[in-house]
Tab-separated table of C-alpha atoms in Angstrom:
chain	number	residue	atom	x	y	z
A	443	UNK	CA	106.414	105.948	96.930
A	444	UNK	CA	104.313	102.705	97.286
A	445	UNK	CA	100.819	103.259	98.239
A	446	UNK	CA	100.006	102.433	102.597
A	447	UNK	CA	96.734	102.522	103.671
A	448	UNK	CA	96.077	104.107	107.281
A	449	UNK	CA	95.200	101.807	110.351
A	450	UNK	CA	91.321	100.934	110.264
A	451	UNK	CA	89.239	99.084	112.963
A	452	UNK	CA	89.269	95.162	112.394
A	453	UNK	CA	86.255	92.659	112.260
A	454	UNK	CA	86.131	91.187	115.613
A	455	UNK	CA	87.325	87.880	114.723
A	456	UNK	CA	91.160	87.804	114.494
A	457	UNK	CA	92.930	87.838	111.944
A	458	UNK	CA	94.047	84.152	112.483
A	459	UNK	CA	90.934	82.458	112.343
A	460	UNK	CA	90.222	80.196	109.537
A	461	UNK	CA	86.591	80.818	107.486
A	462	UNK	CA	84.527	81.622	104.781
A	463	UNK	CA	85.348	84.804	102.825
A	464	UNK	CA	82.035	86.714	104.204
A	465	UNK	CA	84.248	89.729	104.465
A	466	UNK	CA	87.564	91.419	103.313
A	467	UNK	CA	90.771	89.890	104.156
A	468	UNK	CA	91.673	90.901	107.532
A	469	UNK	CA	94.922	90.011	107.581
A	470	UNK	CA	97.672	93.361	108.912
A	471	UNK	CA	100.098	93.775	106.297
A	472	UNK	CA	102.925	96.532	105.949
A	473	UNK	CA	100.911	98.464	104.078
A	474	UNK	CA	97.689	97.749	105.826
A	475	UNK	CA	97.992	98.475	109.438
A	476	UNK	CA	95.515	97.236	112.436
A	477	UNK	CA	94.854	99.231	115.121
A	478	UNK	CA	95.109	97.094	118.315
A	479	UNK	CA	94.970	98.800	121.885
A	480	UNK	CA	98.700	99.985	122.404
A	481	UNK	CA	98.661	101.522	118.555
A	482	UNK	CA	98.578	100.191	115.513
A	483	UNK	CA	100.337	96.750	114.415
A	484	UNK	CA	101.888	96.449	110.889
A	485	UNK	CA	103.110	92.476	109.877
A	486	UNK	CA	106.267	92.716	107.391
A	487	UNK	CA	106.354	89.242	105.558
A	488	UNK	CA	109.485	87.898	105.097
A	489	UNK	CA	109.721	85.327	103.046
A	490	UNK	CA	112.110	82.222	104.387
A	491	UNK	CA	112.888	84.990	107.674
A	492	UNK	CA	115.781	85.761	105.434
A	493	UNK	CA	117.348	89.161	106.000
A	494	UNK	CA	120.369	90.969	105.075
A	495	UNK	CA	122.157	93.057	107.592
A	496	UNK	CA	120.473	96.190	106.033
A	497	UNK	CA	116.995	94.966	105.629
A	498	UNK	CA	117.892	94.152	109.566
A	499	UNK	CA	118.522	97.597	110.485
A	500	UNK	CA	116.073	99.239	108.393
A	501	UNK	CA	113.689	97.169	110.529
A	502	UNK	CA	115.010	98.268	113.395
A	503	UNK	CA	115.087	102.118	112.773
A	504	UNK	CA	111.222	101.792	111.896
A	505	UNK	CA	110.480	100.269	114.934
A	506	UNK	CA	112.326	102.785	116.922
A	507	UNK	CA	111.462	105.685	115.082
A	508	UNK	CA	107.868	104.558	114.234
A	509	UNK	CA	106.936	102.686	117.051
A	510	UNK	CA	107.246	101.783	120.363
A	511	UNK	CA	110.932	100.065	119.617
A	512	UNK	CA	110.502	96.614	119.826
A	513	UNK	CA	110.096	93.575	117.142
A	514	UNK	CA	107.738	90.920	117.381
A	515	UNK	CA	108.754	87.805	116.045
A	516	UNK	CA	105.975	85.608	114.743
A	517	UNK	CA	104.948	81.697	114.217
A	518	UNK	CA	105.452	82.482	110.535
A	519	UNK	CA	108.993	83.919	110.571
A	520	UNK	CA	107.702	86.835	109.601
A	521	UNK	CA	107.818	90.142	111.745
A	522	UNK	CA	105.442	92.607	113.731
A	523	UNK	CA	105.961	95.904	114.786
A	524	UNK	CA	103.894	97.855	117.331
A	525	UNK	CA	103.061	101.127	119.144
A	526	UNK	CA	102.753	102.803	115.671
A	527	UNK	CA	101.004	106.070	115.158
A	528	UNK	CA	98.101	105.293	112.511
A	529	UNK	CA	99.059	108.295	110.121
A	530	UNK	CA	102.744	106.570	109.725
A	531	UNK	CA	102.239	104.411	106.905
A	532	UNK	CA	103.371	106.490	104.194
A	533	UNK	CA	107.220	106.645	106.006
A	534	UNK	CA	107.289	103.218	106.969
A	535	UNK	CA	106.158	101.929	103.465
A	536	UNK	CA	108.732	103.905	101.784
A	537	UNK	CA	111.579	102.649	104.560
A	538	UNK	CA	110.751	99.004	103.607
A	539	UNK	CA	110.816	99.673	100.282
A	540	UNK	CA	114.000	101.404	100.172
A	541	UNK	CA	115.361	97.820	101.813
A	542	UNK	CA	113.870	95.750	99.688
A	543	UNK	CA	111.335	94.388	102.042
A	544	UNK	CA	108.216	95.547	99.356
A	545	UNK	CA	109.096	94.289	95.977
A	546	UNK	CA	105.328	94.511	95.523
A	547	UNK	CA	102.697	96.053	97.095
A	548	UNK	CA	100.289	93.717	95.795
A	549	UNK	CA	101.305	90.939	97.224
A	550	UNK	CA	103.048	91.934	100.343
A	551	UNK	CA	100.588	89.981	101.948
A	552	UNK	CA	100.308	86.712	100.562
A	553	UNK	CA	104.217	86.131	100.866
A	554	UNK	CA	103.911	83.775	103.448
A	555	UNK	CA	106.635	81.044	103.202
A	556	UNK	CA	108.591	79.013	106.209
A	557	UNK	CA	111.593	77.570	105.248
A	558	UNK	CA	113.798	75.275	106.712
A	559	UNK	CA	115.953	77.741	108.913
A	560	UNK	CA	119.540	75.224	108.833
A	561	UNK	CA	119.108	74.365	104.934
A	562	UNK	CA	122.077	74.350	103.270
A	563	UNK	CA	124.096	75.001	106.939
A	564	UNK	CA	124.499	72.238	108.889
A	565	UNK	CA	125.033	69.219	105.944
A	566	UNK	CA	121.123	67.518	106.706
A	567	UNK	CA	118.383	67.231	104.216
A	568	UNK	CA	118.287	66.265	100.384
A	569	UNK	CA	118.464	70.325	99.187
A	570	UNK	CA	119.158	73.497	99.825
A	571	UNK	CA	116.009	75.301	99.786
A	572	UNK	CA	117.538	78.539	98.899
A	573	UNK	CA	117.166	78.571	95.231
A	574	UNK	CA	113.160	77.433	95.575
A	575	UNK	CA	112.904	80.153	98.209
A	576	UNK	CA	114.511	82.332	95.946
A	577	UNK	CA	111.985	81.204	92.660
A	578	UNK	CA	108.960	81.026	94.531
A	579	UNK	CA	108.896	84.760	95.681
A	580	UNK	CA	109.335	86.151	92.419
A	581	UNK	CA	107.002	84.015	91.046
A	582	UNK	CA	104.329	84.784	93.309
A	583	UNK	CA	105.561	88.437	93.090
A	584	UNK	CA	104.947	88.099	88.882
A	585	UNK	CA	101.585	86.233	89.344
A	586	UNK	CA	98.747	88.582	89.117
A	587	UNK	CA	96.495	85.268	89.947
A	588	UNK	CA	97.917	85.263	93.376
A	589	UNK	CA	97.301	88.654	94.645
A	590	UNK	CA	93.641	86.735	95.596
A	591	UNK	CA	95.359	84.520	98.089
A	592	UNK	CA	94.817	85.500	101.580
A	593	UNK	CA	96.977	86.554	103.852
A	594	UNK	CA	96.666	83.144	105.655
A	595	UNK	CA	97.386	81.378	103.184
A	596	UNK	CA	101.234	79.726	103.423
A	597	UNK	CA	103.660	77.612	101.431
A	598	UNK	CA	106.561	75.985	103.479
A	599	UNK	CA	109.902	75.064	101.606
A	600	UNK	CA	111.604	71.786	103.908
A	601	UNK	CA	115.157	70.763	102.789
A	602	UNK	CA	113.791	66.618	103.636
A	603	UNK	CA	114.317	66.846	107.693
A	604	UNK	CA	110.651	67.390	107.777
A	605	UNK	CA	111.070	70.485	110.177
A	606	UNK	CA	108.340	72.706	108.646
A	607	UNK	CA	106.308	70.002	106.764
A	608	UNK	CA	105.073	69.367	110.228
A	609	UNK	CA	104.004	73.076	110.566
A	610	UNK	CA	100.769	72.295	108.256
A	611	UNK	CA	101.470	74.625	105.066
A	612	UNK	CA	98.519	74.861	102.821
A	613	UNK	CA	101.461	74.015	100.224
A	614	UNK	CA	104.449	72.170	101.114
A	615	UNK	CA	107.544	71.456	98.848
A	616	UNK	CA	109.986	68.822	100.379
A	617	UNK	CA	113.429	68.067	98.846
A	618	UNK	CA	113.281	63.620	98.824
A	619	UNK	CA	115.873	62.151	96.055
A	620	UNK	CA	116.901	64.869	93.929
A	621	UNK	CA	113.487	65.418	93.098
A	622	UNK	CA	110.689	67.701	94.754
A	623	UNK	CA	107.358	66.701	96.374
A	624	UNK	CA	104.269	68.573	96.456
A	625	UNK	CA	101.866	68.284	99.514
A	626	UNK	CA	98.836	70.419	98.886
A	627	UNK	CA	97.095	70.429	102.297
A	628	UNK	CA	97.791	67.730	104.859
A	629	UNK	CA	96.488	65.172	103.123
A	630	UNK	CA	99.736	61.914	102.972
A	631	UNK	CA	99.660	62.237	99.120
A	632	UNK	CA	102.237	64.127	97.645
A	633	UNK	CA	103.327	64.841	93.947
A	634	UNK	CA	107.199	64.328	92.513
A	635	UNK	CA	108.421	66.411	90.194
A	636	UNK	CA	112.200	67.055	88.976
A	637	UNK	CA	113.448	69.625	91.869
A	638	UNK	CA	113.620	72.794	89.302
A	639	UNK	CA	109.840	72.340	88.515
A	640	UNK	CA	108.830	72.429	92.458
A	641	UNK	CA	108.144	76.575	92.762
A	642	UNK	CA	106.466	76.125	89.509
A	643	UNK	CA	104.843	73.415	90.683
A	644	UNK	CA	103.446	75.378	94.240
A	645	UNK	CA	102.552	78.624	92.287
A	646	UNK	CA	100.263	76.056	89.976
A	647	UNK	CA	99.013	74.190	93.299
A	648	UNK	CA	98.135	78.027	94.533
A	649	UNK	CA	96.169	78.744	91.319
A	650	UNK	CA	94.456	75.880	90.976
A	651	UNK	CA	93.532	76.744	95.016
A	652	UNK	CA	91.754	79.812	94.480
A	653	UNK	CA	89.748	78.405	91.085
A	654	UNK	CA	88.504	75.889	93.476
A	655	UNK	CA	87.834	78.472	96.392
A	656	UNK	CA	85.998	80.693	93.975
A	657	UNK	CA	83.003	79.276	94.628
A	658	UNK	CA	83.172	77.822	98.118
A	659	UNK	CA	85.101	81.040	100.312
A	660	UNK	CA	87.564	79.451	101.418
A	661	UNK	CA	90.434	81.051	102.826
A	662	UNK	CA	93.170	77.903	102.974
A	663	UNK	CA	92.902	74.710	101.794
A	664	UNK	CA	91.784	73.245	105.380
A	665	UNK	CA	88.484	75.178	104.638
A	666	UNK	CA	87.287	73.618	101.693
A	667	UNK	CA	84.711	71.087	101.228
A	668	UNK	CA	86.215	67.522	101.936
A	669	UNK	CA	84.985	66.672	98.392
A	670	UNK	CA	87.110	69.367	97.269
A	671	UNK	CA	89.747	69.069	98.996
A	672	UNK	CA	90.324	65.505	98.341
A	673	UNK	CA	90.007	66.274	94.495
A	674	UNK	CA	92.219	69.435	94.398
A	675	UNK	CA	95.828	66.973	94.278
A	676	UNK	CA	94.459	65.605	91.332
A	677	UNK	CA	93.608	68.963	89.238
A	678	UNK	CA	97.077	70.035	90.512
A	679	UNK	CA	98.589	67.392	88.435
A	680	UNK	CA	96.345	67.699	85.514
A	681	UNK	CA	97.541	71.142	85.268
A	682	UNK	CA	101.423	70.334	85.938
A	683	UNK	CA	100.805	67.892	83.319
A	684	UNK	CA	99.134	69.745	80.673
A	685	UNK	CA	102.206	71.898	80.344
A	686	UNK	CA	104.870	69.450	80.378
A	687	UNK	CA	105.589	69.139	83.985
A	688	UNK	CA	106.877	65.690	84.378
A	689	UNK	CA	104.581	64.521	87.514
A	690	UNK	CA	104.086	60.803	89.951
A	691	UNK	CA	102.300	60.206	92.323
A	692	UNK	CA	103.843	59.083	96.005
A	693	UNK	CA	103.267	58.691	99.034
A	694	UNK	CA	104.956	60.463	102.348
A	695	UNK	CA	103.186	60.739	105.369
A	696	UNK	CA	103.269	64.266	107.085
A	697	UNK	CA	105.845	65.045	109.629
A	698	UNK	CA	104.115	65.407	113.080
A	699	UNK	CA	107.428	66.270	115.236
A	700	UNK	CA	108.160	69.613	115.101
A	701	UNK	CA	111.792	70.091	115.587
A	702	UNK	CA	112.888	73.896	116.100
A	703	UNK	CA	116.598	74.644	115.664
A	704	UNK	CA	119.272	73.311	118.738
A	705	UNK	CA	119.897	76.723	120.060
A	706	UNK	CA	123.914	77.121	120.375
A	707	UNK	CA	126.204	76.557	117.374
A	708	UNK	CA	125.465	75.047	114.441
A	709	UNK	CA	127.357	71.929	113.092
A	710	UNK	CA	128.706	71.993	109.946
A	711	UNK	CA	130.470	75.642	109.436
A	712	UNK	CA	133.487	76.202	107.762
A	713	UNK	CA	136.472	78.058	108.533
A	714	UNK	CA	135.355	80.996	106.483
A	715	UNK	CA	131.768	80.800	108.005
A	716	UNK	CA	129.922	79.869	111.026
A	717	UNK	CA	125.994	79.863	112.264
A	718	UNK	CA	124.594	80.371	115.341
A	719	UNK	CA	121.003	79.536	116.443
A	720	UNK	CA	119.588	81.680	118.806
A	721	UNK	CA	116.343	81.463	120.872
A	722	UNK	CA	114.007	84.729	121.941
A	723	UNK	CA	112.033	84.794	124.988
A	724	UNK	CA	108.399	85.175	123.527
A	725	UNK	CA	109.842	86.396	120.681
A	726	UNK	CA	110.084	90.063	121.917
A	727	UNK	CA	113.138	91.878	120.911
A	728	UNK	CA	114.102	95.157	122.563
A	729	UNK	CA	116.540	97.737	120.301
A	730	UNK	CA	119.658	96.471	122.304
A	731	UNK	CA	119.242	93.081	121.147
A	732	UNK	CA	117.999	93.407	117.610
A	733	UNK	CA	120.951	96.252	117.014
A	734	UNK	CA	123.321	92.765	118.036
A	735	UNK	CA	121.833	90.705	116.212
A	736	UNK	CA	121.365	92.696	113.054
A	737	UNK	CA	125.089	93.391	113.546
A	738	UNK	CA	126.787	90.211	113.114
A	739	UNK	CA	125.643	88.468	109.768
A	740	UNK	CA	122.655	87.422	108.130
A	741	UNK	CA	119.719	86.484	109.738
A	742	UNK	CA	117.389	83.625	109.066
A	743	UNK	CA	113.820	84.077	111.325
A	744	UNK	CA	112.257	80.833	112.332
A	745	UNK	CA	108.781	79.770	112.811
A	746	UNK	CA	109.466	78.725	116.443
A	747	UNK	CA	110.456	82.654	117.159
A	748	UNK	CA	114.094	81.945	117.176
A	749	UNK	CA	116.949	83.303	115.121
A	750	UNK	CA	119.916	81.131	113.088
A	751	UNK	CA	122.343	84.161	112.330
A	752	UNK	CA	124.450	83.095	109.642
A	753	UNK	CA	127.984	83.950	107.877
A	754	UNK	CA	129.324	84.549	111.669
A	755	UNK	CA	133.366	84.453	111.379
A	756	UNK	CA	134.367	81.718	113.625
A	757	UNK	CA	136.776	83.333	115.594
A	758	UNK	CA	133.522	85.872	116.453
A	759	UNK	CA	131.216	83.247	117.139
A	760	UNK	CA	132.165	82.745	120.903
A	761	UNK	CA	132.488	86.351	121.802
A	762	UNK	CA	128.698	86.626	119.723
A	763	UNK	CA	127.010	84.059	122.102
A	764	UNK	CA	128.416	85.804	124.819
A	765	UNK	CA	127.163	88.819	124.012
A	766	UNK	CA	124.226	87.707	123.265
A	767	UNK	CA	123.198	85.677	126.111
A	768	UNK	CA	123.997	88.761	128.833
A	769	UNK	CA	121.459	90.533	126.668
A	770	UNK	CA	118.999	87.663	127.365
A	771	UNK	CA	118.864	85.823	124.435
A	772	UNK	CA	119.417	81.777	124.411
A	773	UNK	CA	122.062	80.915	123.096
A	774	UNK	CA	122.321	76.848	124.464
A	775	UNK	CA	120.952	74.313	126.154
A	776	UNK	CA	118.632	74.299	129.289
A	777	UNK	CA	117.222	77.819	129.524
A	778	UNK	CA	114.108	77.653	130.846
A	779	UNK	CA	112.439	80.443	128.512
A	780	UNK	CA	112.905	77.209	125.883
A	781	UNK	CA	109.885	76.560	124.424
A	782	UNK	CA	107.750	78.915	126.201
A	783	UNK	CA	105.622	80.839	124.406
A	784	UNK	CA	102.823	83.661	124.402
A	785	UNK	CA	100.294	85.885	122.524
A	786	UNK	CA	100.494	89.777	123.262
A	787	UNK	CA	97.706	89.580	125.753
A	788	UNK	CA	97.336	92.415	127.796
A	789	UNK	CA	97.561	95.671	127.514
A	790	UNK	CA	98.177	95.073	124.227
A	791	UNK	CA	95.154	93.251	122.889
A	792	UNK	CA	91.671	94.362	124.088
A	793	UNK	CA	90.292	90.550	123.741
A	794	UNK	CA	92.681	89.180	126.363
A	795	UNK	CA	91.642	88.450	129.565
A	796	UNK	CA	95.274	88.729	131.321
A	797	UNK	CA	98.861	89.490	130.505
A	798	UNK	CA	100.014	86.409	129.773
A	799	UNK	CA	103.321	87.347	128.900
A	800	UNK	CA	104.155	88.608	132.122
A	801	UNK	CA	102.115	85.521	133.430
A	802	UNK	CA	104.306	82.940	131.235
A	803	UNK	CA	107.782	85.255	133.246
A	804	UNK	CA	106.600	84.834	136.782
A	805	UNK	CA	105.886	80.577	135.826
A	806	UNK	CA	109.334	79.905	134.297
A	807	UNK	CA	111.469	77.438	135.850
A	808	UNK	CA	113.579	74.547	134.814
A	809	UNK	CA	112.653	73.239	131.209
A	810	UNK	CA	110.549	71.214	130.630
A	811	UNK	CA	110.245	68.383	128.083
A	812	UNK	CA	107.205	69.800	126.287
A	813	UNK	CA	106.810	73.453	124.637
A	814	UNK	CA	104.171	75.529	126.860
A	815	UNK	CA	101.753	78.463	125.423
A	816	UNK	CA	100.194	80.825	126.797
A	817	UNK	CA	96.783	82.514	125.241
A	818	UNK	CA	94.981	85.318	126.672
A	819	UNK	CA	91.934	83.782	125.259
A	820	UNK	CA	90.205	81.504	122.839
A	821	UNK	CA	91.141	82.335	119.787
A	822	UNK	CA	95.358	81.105	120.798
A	823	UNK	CA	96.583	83.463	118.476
A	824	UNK	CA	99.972	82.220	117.171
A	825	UNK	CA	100.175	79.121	118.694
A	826	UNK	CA	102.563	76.265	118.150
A	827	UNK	CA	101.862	73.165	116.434
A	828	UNK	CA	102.911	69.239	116.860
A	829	UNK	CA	102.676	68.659	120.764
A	830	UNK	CA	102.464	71.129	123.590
A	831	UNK	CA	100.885	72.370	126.794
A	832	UNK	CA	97.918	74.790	126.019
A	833	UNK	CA	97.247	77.484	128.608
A	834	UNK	CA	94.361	79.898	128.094
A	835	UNK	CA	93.224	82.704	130.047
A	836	UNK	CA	89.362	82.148	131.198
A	837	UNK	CA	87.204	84.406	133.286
A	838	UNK	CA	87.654	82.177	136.432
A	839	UNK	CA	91.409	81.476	136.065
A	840	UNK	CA	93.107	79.685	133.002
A	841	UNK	CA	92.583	76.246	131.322
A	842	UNK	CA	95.794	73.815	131.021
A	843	UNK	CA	95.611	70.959	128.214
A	844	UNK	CA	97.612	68.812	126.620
A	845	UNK	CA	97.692	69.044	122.761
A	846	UNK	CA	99.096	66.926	120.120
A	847	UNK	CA	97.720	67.778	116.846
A	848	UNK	CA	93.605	67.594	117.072
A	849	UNK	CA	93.921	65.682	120.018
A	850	UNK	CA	93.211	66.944	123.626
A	851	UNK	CA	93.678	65.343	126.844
A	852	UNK	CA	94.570	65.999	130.841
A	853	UNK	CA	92.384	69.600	130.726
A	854	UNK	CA	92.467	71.180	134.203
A	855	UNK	CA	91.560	74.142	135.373
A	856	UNK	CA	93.388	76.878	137.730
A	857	UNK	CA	92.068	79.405	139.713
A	858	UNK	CA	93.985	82.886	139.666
A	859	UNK	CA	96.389	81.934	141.856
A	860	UNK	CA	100.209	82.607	140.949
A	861	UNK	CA	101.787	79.740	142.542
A	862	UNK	CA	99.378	76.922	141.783
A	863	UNK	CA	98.996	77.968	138.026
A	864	UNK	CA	103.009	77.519	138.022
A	865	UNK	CA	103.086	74.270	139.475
A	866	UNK	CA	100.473	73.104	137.262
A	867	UNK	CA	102.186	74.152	134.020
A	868	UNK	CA	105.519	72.750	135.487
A	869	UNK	CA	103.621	69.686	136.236
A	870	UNK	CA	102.011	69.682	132.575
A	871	UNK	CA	105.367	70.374	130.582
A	872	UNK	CA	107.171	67.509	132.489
A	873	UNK	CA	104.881	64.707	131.806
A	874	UNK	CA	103.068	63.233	129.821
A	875	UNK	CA	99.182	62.828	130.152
């Protein structure tokens, strides 16, 4: 049975914040629950989203049987369950295991990686990212090095559409040419190597990561020293090179569109084979829909909180988007849950200041052309990145901006008043400011 540890009290800062390494890594895990006010929260990595159909229902029997029955998808592709007693680490740990889901308990944490959901599906991008995704976990896995990264830390594998290069991946691997290019932090510089040498090539860039972090605390490469960071591309390739790695230097500017997954069918299946892209209001799945889902073929988790189930038979895939969209899942064009998202707020977190979730419900209406979030305060837990509206709970109402990147514009504040705080977000999401 794999070691758990039982849920302790976190430092007050979440466990999304960037900073120094003045304490532990606060990161939840699997093995390392948080206790948060409606029980205690365990975060199953999962590298790429990828899941069979039994590492699908072995996540949904812990959920039911553990916790409060629902699954939490996250802005990592990775999973969260909730409403967990604090002694049930021990059964949960061995559940995952028995799936698959822990191939170490060492690094369980660090095994953050986004992956372009529609590689190798719908016919776009210069690879399929499978094989990287594939070498890069058991690499990391076999590293003893790595088990030092943090659980913040993330590599993103993009097939060339630039879907999650725009995500801002301490590491990034993009398929251009045949060959493989490195980003290490956001910097436009990137480093080509053949395409079999890119996982290598990350774990290296990872390595090299923490020698230079040893000294400064930093968690991801946005925290180091500028200095540092502007040097660490070059030790990367000094180390690729010193053991044969073929290695050039390019340039590629990062993507800054982020472009989630069409919900509806996906182009490009075969008559064996189909995919279907599926979209999940706040990302909350109840046992109903997760026992569908799970059900009908592999499943790849994005990092928008949406769902490409793969290996669908195509005379199924109709009936399937049926199904699924009279359990309230999106399964086309025009919902207007699209690209509306939230934190857990209330009850759930004890640092909220409202429940946003139900908050983001009572504002839907028709879609609008910009993604909205909703925080229940500062810290905007799991929010979205490239362009969006930015609502956060205040203690006089909530504050609406406008966000592209690091850029901020058309603030306005709303009082607590239901109707006007949906107008304005309607109003924000339409237009630009």
């Amino acid at each position: 049975m794999l070691a758990a540890m039982s849920a302790t009290p976190l430092p007050s800062r979440s466990p999304g914040d960037a900073g120094a390494r003045g304490s532990g890594d606060a990161c939840p895990g699997a093995l390392r629950l948080h206790r948060a006010d409606d029980g205690a929260l365990a975060r199953i990595r999962i590298p790429g989203g990828v899941l069979t159909p039994r590492q699908a229902e072995t996540l949904g029997q812990a959920a039911e049987r553990l916790g409060d029955g629902e699954l939490h998808l996250t802005s990592r592709g990775n999973v969260q369950l909730r409403g967990l007693a604090p002694d049930c680490s021990a059964e949960l740990a061995g559940l995952l295991d028995e799936a698959g889901l822990l191939p170490s308990p060492r690094h369980e944490r660090v095994r953050n990686v986004v992956a372009s959901p529609l590689s190798g599906l719908d016919g776009l991008g210069s690879v399929d990212v499978r094989p990287w995704l594939t070498d890069l976990d058991r690499l990391l896995c076999g590293s003893t090095h790595t088990t030092a990264l943090s659980g913040r830390f993330l590599f993103a594998l993009d097939d060339g559409r630039g879907d999650v290069d725009a995500l801002g991946a301490d590491l990034t691997l993009l398929g251009h040419d045949g060959d493989a290019l490195l980003r290490v932090g956001h910097g436009d510089e990137v480093l080509r190597v053949p395409r079999a040498d890119g996982p290598p090539a990350a774990l290296t860039a990872a390595e090299a990561f923490l020698d230079s972090a040893r000294d400064t605390g930093a968690w991801r490469v946005k925290d180091l020293p500028d200095v540092t960071a502007a040097a660490l591309p070059a030790e990367v390739a000094r180390r690729l090179r010193r053991t044969g790695t073929t290695v050039t230097t390019d340039h590629r500017p990062r993507a800054v569109d982020v472009l989630p997954p069409p919900h509806g069918p996906v182009p490009g299946g075969s008559r064996k084979s189909a995919a279907l892209s599926v979209g999940v209001p706040l990302g909350r799945l109840v046992p109903a829909q997760w026992r569908l889902l799970s059900g009908a073929g592999e499943l790849r988790l994005t990092p928008w909180r949406g769902i490409v189930v793969t290996g669908v038979r195509p005379g199924r895939s109709e009936a399937l988007s049926a199904d699924l969209a009279e359990a309230g899942l999106i399964t086309g064009p025009g919902s207007p849950w699209a690209g509306v998202g939230a934190c857990i707020g209330r009850p759930g977190c004890a640092k909220s200041l409202a429940d946003v979730r139900a908050e983001a419900g009572a504002a839907v209406g028709p879609a609008g052309r910009l993604p909205v979030y909703w925080s229940g305060c500062e810290r905007r837990c799991g929010h979205p990145h490239g362009e969006w509206i930015d609502v956060v709970a205040t203690p006089g109402g909530h504050r609406i901006s406008h966000r592209q990147g690091d850029l901020v514009s058309g603030t306005a504040t709303v009082r607590n008043d239901p109707v006007a705080l949906g107008a304005a977000v309607a109003k924000a999401r339409g237009a630009r400011t």
